[in-house]
mmCIF file of C-alpha atoms in Angstrom:
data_model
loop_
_atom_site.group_PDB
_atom_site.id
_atom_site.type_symbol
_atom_site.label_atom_id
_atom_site.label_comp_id
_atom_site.label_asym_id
_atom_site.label_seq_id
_atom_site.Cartn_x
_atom_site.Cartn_y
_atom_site.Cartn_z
ATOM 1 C CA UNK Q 1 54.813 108.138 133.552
ATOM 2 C CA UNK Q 2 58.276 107.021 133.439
ATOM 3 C CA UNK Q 3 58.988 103.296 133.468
ATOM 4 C CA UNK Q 4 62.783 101.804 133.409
ATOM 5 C CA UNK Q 5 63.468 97.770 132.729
ATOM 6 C CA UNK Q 6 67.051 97.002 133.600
ATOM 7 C CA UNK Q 7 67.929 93.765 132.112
ATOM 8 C CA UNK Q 8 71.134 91.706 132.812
ATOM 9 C CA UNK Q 9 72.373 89.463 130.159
ATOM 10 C CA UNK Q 10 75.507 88.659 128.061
ATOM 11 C CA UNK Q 11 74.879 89.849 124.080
ATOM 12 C CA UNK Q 12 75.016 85.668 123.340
ATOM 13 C CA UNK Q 13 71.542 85.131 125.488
ATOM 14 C CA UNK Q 14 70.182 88.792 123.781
ATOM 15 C CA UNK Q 15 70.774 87.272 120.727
ATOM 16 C CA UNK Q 16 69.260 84.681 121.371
ATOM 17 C CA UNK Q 17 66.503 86.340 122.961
ATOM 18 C CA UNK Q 18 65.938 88.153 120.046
ATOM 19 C CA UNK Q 19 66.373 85.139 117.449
ATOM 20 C CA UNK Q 20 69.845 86.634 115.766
ATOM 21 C CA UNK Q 21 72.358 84.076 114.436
ATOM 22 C CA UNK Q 22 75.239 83.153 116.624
ATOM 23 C CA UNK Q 23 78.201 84.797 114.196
ATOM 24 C CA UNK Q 24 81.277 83.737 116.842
ATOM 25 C CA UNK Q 25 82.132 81.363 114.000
ATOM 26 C CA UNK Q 26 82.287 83.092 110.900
ATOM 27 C CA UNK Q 27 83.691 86.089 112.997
ATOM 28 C CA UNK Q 28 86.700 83.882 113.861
ATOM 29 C CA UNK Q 29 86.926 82.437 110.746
ATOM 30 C CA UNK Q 30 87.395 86.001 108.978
ATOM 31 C CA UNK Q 31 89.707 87.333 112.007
ATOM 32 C CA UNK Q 32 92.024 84.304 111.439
ATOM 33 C CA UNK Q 33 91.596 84.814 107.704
ATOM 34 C CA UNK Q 34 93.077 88.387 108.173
ATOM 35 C CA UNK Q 35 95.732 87.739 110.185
ATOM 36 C CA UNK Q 36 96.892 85.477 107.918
ATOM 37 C CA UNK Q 37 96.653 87.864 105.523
ATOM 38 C CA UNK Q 38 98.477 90.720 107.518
ATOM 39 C CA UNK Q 39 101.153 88.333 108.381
ATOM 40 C CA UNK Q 40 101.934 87.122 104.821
ATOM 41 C CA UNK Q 41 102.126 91.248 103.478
ATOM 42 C CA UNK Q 42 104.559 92.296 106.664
ATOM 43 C CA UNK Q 43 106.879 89.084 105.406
ATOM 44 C CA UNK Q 44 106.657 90.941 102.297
ATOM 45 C CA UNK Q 45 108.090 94.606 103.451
ATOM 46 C CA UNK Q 46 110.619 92.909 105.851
ATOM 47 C CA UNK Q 47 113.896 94.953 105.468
ATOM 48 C CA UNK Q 48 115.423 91.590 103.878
ATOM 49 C CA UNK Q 49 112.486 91.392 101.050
ATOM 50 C CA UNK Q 50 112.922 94.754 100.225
ATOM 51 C CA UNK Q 51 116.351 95.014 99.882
ATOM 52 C CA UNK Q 52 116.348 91.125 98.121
ATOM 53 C CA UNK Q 53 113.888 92.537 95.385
ATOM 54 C CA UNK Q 54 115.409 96.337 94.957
ATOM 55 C CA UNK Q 55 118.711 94.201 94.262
ATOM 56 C CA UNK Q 56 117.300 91.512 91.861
ATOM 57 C CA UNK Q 57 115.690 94.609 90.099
ATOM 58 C CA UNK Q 58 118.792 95.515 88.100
ATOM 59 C CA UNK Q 59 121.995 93.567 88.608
ATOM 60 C CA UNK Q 60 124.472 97.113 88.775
ATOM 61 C CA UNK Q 61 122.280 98.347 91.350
ATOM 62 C CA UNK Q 62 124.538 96.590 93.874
ATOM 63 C CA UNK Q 63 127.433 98.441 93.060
ATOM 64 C CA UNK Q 64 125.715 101.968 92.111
ATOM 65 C CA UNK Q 65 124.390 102.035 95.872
ATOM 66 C CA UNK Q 66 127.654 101.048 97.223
ATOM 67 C CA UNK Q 67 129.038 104.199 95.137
ATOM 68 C CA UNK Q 68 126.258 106.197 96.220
ATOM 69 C CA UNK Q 69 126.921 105.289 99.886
ATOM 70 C CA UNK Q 70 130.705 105.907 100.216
ATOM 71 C CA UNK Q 71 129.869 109.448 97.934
ATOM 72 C CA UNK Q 72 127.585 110.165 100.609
ATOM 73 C CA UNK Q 73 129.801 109.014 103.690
ATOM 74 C CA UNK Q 74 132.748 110.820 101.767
ATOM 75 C CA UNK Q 75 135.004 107.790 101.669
ATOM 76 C CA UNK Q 76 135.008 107.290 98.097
ATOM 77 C CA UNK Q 77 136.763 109.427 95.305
ATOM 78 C CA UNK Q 78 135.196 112.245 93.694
ATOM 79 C CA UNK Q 79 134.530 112.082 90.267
ATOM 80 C CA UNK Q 80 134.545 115.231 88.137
ATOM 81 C CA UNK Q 81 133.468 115.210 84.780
ATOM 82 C CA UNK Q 82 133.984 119.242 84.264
ATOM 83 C CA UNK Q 83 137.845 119.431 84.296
ATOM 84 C CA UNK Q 84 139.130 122.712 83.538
#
């Protein structure tokens, strides 16, 4: 014997049905909580954070990457410490 109950409801009234808390509130609470969260750490890995901290990190750093860059575009001079 083969018996099948098809039963229509949202999962609020099955909760309810079945007695289970309603967790819509705390379940909103903890999404907003993260989004604040996720918001606050992509602020911090903007291209304008990074570049603010790697530059307040040492105070030369400024120029050595502005070296490094016109060594790499070849626009700068070349330095050669091996003269012969």
């Amino acid at each position: 014997m083969k018996v099948n109950v098809e039963i229509d409801c949202t999962p609020l009234e099955a909760r309810q049905f079945f007695g289970l808390p309603d967790v819509q509130p705390m379940q909103t609470a903890v999404m907003e909580k993260l989004q604040n969260q996720m918001m606050e750490n992509i602020q911090k890995v903007s291209p304008e954070a990074l570049m603010q901290s790697w530059l307040s990190f040492d105070p030369k750093f400024a120029e050595r990457f502005g070296d490094m860059f016109a060594a790499m575009t070849g626009l700068g001079g070349t330095r050669t410490s091996d003269k012969k």
